[in-house]
XYZ file of C-alpha atoms in Angstrom:
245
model
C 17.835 14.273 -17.739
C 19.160 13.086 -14.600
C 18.210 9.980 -12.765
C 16.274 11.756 -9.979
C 14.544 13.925 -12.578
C 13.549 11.120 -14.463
C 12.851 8.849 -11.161
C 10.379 12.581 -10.229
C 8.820 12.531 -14.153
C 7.410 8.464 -13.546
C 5.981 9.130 -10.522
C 4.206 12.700 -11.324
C 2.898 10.921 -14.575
C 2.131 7.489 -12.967
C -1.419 6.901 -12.316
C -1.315 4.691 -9.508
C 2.027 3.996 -7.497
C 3.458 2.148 -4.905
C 6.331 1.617 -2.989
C 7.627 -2.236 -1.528
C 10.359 -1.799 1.376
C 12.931 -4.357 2.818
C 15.468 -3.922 5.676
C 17.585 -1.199 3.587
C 15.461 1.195 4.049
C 15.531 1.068 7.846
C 19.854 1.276 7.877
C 19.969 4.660 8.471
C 17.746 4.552 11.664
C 19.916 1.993 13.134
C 18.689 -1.314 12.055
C 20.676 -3.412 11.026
C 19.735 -5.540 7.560
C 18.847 -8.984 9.056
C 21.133 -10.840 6.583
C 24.192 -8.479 6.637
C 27.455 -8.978 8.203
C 26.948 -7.098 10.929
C 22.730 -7.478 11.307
C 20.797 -9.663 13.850
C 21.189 -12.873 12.180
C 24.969 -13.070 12.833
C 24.986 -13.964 15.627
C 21.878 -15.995 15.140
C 20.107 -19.171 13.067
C 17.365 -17.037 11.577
C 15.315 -20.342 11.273
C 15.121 -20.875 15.333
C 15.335 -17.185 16.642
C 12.115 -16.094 14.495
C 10.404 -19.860 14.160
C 6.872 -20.497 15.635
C 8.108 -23.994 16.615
C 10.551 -22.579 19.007
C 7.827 -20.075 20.131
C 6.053 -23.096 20.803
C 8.558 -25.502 21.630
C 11.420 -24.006 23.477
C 9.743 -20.513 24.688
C 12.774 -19.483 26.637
C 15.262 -20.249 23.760
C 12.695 -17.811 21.605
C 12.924 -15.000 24.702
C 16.306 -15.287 24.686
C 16.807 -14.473 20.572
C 13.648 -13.845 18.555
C 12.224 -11.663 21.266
C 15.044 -9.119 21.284
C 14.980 -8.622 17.812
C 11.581 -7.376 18.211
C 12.016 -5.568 21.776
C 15.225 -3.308 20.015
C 12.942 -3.139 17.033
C 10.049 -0.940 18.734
C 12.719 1.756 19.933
C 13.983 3.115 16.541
C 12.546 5.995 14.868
C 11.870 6.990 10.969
C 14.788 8.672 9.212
C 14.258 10.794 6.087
C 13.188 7.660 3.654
C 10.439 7.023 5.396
C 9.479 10.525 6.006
C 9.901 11.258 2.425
C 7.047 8.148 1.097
C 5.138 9.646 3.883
C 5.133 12.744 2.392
C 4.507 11.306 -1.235
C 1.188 9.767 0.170
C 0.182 12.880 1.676
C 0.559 15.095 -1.970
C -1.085 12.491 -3.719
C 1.837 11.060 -5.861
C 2.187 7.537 -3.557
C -0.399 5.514 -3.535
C 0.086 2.968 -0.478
C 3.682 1.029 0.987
C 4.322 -2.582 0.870
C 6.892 -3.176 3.766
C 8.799 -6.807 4.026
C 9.591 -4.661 7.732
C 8.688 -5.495 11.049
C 9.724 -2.318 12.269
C 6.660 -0.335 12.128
C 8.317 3.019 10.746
C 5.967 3.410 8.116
C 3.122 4.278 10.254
C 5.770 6.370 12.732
C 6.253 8.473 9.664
C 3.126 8.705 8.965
C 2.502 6.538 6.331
C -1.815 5.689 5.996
C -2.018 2.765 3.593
C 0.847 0.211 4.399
C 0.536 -3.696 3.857
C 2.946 -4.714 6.402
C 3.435 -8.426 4.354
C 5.607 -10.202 7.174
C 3.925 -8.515 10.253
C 4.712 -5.614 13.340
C 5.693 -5.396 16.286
C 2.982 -2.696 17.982
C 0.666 -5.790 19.000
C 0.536 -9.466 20.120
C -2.779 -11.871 20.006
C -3.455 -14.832 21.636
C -2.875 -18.150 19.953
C -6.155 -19.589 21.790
C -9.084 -17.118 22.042
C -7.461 -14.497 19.502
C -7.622 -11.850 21.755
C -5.274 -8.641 20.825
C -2.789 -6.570 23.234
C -0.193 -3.823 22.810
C 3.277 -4.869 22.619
C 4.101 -3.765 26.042
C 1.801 -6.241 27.610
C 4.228 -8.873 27.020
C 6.848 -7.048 27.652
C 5.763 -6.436 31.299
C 5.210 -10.336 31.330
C 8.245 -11.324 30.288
C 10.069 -9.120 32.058
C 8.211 -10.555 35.824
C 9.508 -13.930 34.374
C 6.557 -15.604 32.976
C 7.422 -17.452 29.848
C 5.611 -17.735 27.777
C 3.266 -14.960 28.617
C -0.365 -16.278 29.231
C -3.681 -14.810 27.951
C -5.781 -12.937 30.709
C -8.840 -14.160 29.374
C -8.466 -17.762 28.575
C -4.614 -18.832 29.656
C -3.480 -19.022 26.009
C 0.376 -19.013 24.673
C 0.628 -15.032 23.514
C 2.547 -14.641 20.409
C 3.701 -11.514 18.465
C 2.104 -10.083 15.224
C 4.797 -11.411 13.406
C 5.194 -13.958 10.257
C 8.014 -16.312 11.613
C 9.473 -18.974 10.291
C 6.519 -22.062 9.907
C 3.817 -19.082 9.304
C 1.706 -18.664 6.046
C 1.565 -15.371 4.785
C -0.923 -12.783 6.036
C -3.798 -11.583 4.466
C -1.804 -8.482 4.226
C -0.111 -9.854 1.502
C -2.808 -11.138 -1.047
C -4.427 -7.533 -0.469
C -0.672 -6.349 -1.164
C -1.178 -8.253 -4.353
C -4.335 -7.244 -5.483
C -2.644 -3.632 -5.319
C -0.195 -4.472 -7.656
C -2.146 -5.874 -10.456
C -2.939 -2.384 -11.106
C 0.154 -0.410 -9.841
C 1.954 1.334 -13.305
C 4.867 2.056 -10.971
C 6.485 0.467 -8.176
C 9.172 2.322 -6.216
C 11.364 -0.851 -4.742
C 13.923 0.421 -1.745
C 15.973 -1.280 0.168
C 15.388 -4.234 -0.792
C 17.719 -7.433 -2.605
C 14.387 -9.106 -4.184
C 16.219 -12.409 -3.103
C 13.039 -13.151 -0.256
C 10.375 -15.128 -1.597
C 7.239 -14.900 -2.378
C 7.669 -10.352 -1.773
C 10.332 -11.050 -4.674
C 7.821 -11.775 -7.353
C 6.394 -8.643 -6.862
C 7.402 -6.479 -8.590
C 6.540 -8.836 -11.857
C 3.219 -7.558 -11.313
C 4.324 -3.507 -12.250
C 4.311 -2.312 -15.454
C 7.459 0.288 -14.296
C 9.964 -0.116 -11.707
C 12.229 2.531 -9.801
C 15.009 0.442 -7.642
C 16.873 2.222 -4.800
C 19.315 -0.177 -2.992
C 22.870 -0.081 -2.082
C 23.623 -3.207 -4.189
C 22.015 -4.711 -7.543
C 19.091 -6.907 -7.582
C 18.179 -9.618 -9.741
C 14.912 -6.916 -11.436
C 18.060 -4.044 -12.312
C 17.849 -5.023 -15.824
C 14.304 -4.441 -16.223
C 13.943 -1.051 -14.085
C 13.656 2.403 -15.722
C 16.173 4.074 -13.200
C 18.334 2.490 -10.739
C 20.077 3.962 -7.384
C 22.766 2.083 -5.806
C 22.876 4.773 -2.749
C 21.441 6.056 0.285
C 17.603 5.907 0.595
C 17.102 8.532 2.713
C 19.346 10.611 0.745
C 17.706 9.341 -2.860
C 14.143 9.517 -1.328
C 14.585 13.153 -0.326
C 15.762 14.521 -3.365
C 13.118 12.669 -5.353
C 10.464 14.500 -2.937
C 12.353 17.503 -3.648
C 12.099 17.506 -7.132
C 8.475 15.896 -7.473
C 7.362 18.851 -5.358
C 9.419 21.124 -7.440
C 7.334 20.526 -10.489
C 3.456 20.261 -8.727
């Protein structure tokens, strides 16, 4: 049997399965990986330009770096990886996503249950009264100059629905981990499993399928790996899972 036959034969016998996402999968719709060569942190300390101190602390250093990470962020669309898990959780065979993304592409694709464990970029809240806006409303502000943008309703420092640097982790991701205790498969793409704590994740699956263009430290203990395209691996998995409903 081949690997994507055998990848198609855990999930269609799998009775409850996730998938957990990282930066790889989001390649092929022209994000770069945040730690590659050639990705946003390059050119950047990934410690300041995401950090809630410098939010706080130096607000025009943050609009100058963080903030255009997540501005370039909200104009990419879904390739076929995501539209493939999408597709899984609409024939039953996927049970929910947990995304280390920012990106929001899950839900673009269509994606209903997704744990978004280090945030999104679709909203923004106020530090002080915890009101919530759309993205764009700070985009308008920060575009007319104010820095930092300033609550309607009480004056408050607006921030975006991100976990940066200096942040505890959501609530997203103890729910995420709740999931898991019960997950017999976990589909990991695009991700190195080098990130803590999403790395320890998949220690809570009794199966693993990894899809990721280089090896990761949980290779050894996976029942098929792909060191290749996503999109490309994700579709022909669909293909074949869809094949034998």
């Amino acid at each position: 049997m081949d690997d994507i036959k055998k990848a198609a034969e855990l999930i269609l016998n799998s009775k409850k399965t996730f998938a957990l996402t990282g930066a790889g999968i989001s390649t092929e719709s022209g994000i770069a990986d945040f730690r590659s060569s050639t990705g946003y942190y390059s050119k950047m300390d990934p410690a300041m330009a995401l950090s809630k101190d410098v939010l706080l602390g130096n607000p025009k250093r943050f609009y100058k770096e963080g903030y255009l990470i997540l501005t370039d962020l909200n104009e990419k669309e879904p390739n076929k990886g995501h539209l493939a898990l999408a597709k899984l959780e609409e024939i039953g065979k996927l049970n929910g996503i947990i995304t280390q993304n920012i990106d929001n592409l899950h839900t673009k694709a269509g994606s209903k249950n997704v744990y978004e464990v280090h945030g999104e970029t679709r909203g923004i809240h106020c530090m002080g009264c915890g009101k919530e806006y759309p993205f764009k409303v700070m985009k308008n502000k920060v575009e007319k100059g104010e820095i930092p943008p300033k609550c309607d309703e009480c004056g408050g420092v607006l921030r975006p629905n991100v976990v940066m640097f200096g942040d505890m982790m959501p609530d997203a991701f103890q729910k995420a981990l709740a999931e898991l205790y019960s997950t017999e498969l976990l589909i990991v793409v695009g991700s190195s499993l080098t990130v803590s704590p999403v790395n320890f994740l998949p220690d809570y699956a009794e199966k693993l399928i990894i899809i990721n263009n280089d090896p990761t430290p949980q290779d050894r203990k996976a029942e098929v790996v792909f060191n290749r395209s996503s999109g490309e691996v994700l579709s022909q998995i669909l293909h074949e899972v869809e094949k034998q409903l």
